XYZ file of C-alpha atoms in Angstrom:
300
model
C 0.000 0.000 0.000
C 2.850 2.390 0.846
C 4.377 1.871 -2.578
C 1.072 2.332 -4.383
C 0.344 5.571 -2.550
C 3.777 6.947 -3.347
C 3.384 6.089 -7.027
C -0.068 7.679 -7.061
C 1.389 10.893 -5.693
C 3.988 10.955 -8.459
C 1.536 10.207 -11.238
C -1.075 12.755 -10.100
C 1.446 15.534 -9.637
C 0.648 16.037 -5.964
C 2.938 18.589 -4.344
C 5.564 16.172 -3.147
C 9.193 17.297 -3.064
C 11.269 15.546 -5.712
C 13.974 15.277 -3.095
C 11.873 13.505 -0.447
C 11.471 9.818 -1.190
C 10.616 6.491 0.411
C 12.964 3.725 -0.680
C 12.250 -0.002 -0.960
C 13.049 -0.565 2.710
C 10.365 1.945 3.675
C 13.010 4.475 4.737
C 12.088 8.156 4.426
C 15.046 9.936 2.851
C 15.677 13.641 2.346
C 17.791 14.397 -0.708
C 19.013 17.969 -0.564
C 20.106 18.248 -4.196
C 19.696 16.342 -7.419
C 22.562 13.822 -7.592
C 25.305 14.381 -10.138
C 27.750 11.708 -8.958
C 26.254 8.258 -8.442
C 27.694 4.975 -7.230
C 25.705 1.839 -7.983
C 26.622 -0.813 -5.425
C 24.027 -3.286 -6.770
C 24.193 -4.284 -10.469
C 20.404 -4.629 -10.651
C 20.008 -0.874 -10.166
C 22.259 0.013 -13.100
C 19.548 -1.075 -15.517
C 17.156 1.508 -14.089
C 19.618 4.365 -14.631
C 20.364 3.218 -18.170
C 16.648 2.931 -18.963
C 16.111 6.477 -17.693
C 19.065 7.856 -19.649
C 20.962 8.698 -16.451
C 23.980 6.448 -16.983
C 26.205 9.492 -17.498
C 25.922 10.242 -13.774
C 27.413 6.884 -12.737
C 30.967 7.251 -11.428
C 31.382 3.860 -9.780
C 30.051 0.292 -9.882
C 30.999 -3.018 -8.283
C 33.399 -5.495 -9.831
C 30.378 -7.632 -10.753
C 28.647 -5.001 -12.888
C 28.940 -5.473 -16.673
C 28.391 -1.719 -17.072
C 32.111 -1.200 -16.415
C 33.063 -3.225 -19.495
C 31.555 -0.627 -21.833
C 31.840 2.604 -19.818
C 34.666 4.494 -18.174
C 33.726 4.211 -14.506
C 35.602 3.239 -11.375
C 35.217 -0.212 -9.850
C 34.543 -0.090 -6.111
C 35.076 -3.776 -5.326
C 32.609 -6.347 -4.035
C 28.951 -5.977 -3.141
C 29.799 -6.852 0.470
C 31.541 -5.644 2.421
C 31.574 -2.334 0.599
C 34.924 -0.604 0.217
C 33.966 2.563 2.087
C 37.378 4.167 1.537
C 37.056 3.729 -2.254
C 33.494 5.031 -2.202
C 34.531 8.136 -0.235
C 37.321 8.817 -2.717
C 34.745 9.115 -5.513
C 32.755 11.760 -3.590
C 29.296 10.438 -4.516
C 26.062 12.341 -3.986
C 24.197 9.063 -3.603
C 24.852 5.311 -3.411
C 22.251 2.817 -4.603
C 22.085 -0.591 -2.919
C 19.759 -3.566 -2.917
C 18.023 -5.140 0.081
C 18.780 -8.302 2.008
C 22.491 -8.995 2.343
C 23.418 -5.361 1.606
C 21.243 -3.821 4.319
C 24.038 -3.917 6.957
C 26.100 -1.685 4.653
C 23.670 1.232 5.018
C 24.822 2.475 8.457
C 28.443 2.129 7.324
C 27.746 4.615 4.548
C 25.564 6.908 6.615
C 28.158 7.370 9.339
C 30.241 9.197 6.730
C 27.289 11.279 5.556
C 26.800 9.283 2.359
C 23.218 9.169 1.124
C 22.163 5.526 0.683
C 19.009 4.479 -1.183
C 17.764 0.883 -1.398
C 16.144 -0.302 -4.635
C 14.906 -3.883 -4.282
C 11.994 -4.788 -6.575
C 10.760 -8.373 -6.794
C 7.742 -7.971 -9.082
C 6.705 -6.292 -12.309
C 4.651 -3.800 -10.297
C 7.636 -2.881 -8.123
C 9.876 -2.368 -11.165
C 7.189 -0.044 -12.557
C 7.148 1.854 -9.293
C 10.941 2.074 -8.985
C 11.338 3.572 -12.459
C 9.292 6.534 -11.233
C 11.011 6.584 -7.839
C 14.517 6.834 -9.294
C 13.390 9.397 -11.840
C 12.015 11.524 -8.975
C 15.362 11.451 -7.194
C 16.932 13.108 -10.238
C 14.102 15.588 -10.809
C 12.912 13.682 -13.894
C 9.351 12.893 -12.811
C 7.772 13.594 -16.200
C 10.261 11.467 -18.112
C 10.088 8.762 -15.448
C 6.312 8.611 -15.629
C 6.402 8.315 -19.418
C 9.010 5.546 -19.390
C 7.273 3.705 -16.549
C 4.061 3.528 -18.549
C 5.932 2.499 -21.703
C 7.474 -0.359 -19.714
C 4.089 -1.318 -18.287
C 2.367 -1.280 -21.669
C 5.049 -3.407 -23.364
C 4.709 -6.049 -20.663
C 0.925 -6.008 -20.791
C 0.910 -6.237 -24.589
C 2.537 -9.662 -24.307
C 0.395 -10.671 -21.330
C -2.734 -9.902 -23.375
C -1.535 -12.259 -26.121
C -1.065 -15.131 -23.696
C -4.082 -14.532 -21.455
C -6.503 -16.220 -23.852
C -4.357 -19.322 -24.392
C -5.968 -22.301 -22.599
C -4.001 -23.450 -19.572
C -3.537 -26.942 -20.982
C -2.025 -25.454 -24.153
C 0.658 -23.523 -22.290
C 4.063 -25.205 -21.913
C 5.145 -26.522 -18.508
C 8.377 -24.688 -17.703
C 11.189 -25.300 -15.240
C 13.999 -22.823 -14.467
C 17.146 -24.736 -13.481
C 20.191 -23.236 -11.789
C 22.216 -26.414 -11.454
C 25.242 -27.437 -9.433
C 28.054 -29.327 -11.108
C 26.619 -32.720 -10.148
C 22.917 -31.720 -10.421
C 22.171 -33.044 -6.945
C 20.670 -29.674 -6.011
C 18.884 -27.321 -8.377
C 17.763 -23.805 -7.500
C 14.550 -22.634 -9.074
C 11.975 -19.842 -8.887
C 8.491 -20.082 -7.421
C 5.807 -17.739 -6.166
C 7.279 -14.437 -5.017
C 10.031 -14.333 -7.636
C 9.996 -11.966 -10.597
C 10.928 -14.820 -12.940
C 7.846 -16.779 -11.929
C 5.827 -13.728 -12.902
C 7.772 -13.355 -16.168
C 7.152 -16.998 -17.109
C 3.430 -16.522 -16.486
C 3.180 -13.283 -18.495
C 5.086 -14.938 -21.348
C 2.501 -17.720 -21.492
C 4.231 -20.510 -19.621
C 3.235 -22.573 -16.588
C 6.016 -22.635 -14.028
C 6.024 -26.124 -12.495
C 7.544 -24.643 -9.321
C 4.861 -21.959 -8.938
C 3.030 -23.741 -6.065
C 6.123 -23.307 -3.882
C 8.187 -20.405 -2.583
C 11.305 -19.490 -0.644
C 13.506 -16.467 0.032
C 12.306 -13.918 -2.555
C 10.647 -16.881 -4.257
C 13.850 -18.932 -4.722
C 14.468 -22.382 -3.263
C 16.417 -25.609 -3.949
C 14.846 -28.785 -5.322
C 16.119 -32.271 -6.056
C 16.260 -34.052 -9.435
C 13.276 -36.072 -8.187
C 11.200 -32.870 -8.156
C 12.003 -32.301 -11.826
C 11.113 -35.880 -12.715
C 7.831 -35.589 -10.861
C 6.766 -32.345 -12.563
C 7.762 -33.444 -16.120
C 8.546 -30.006 -17.614
C 8.166 -29.517 -21.359
C 10.691 -26.658 -21.429
C 13.778 -26.273 -19.237
C 15.575 -22.929 -18.961
C 19.223 -23.087 -17.914
C 21.194 -19.890 -17.190
C 24.797 -19.370 -18.228
C 27.078 -16.532 -17.124
C 30.054 -16.313 -19.474
C 30.591 -16.316 -23.265
C 30.436 -19.830 -24.629
C 28.779 -21.192 -21.515
C 25.449 -21.765 -23.234
C 26.402 -25.106 -24.806
C 27.836 -26.413 -21.556
C 24.698 -25.366 -19.653
C 22.378 -27.185 -22.067
C 24.541 -30.303 -22.272
C 24.607 -30.625 -18.505
C 20.841 -31.187 -18.551
C 20.644 -33.098 -21.831
C 23.371 -35.561 -20.780
C 22.100 -36.194 -17.248
C 20.914 -39.793 -17.474
C 17.918 -39.560 -15.084
C 16.464 -36.735 -17.237
C 16.517 -38.643 -20.520
C 12.776 -39.337 -20.345
C 11.710 -35.752 -19.611
C 9.546 -34.157 -22.340
C 11.901 -31.153 -22.507
C 14.936 -33.375 -23.084
C 13.243 -35.723 -25.538
C 11.957 -32.789 -27.609
C 15.239 -30.856 -27.394
C 13.597 -27.955 -25.592
C 16.346 -27.235 -23.111
C 17.305 -23.614 -23.664
C 20.333 -21.689 -22.465
C 19.491 -18.158 -21.330
C 21.729 -15.277 -20.331
C 21.961 -15.595 -16.561
C 23.188 -12.002 -16.244
C 20.012 -10.719 -17.905
C 17.731 -13.069 -15.971
C 19.349 -12.334 -12.596
C 17.741 -8.983 -11.829
C 14.326 -7.396 -11.591
C 14.752 -4.104 -13.419
C 13.453 -2.601 -16.697
C 15.207 -5.425 -18.571
C 12.240 -7.508 -17.411
C 10.570 -6.633 -20.705
C 13.496 -8.251 -22.563
C 13.108 -11.341 -20.392
C 9.389 -11.649 -21.099
C 9.913 -11.114 -24.834
C 12.663 -13.747 -24.872
C 10.503 -16.265 -23.032
C 7.470 -15.613 -25.229
C 9.554 -16.289 -28.329
C 10.983 -19.475 -26.848
C 7.614 -20.759 -25.697
C 5.772 -20.093 -28.935
C 8.367 -20.853 -31.574
C 9.337 -17.413 -32.835
C 12.956 -17.929 -31.787
C 15.143 -21.020 -31.664
C 18.607 -19.531 -31.297
C 18.630 -19.965 -27.513
C 19.300 -23.712 -27.727
């Protein structure tokens, strides 16, 4: 409710200071000036700034952020613990973090007077809200509102296509983050943004009846055999890793009888793209829709 009210204020143009915001931890934050120097300590947030055309304000990112490979920015080190000395040397106006494991870093930043803002969406609706929230921080409410609704409409355009497809005609999908020996597989259920993306794209997530931390939880190979998925999505994280990711599933003897394996519908997907809930969610949904309904076969 708090998030919906805040978004309503932004959309209706209620007299709310662009420099007074509520972040995704429910923290009320006063921002005295529009930020010009930004450090992104959570790679997921970078996508928001790029989507809003604010990437030119980024002066630092973590070692795990692909943004640094194509832009001249400083690397600040790991996500935790944050290198406070390096961050101070870059003189940022604001540092963006994510929730969960990074929350203990907030007081470390604040004791040096560094403004810390947490962006931690887990659903399509929260991504929509955070586009407007970040835009407000930079005094770009009008542009943020426009881009937020463009994002929303692109997602809903695909959802409208799949809404009328009968449930029994939708493919049964399993997302598989596998260990080297496939004894434990992490997957996404209710409460995860990928579960929502699979649904909007017209798939039936076989793990949807279950949940875990932010919707993620481990399952055994027996779970996969029991649910009999027709499509398996396997993330990879480095160039050339797609073939290895697919072969790990295809060559696992107990999975030989699975519909997805028998039909060759085990698809490698970019784990870096699929790792974060940000405006790239529209790319994820488009990718899944094409995989599910035959418009694209280059992900195998």
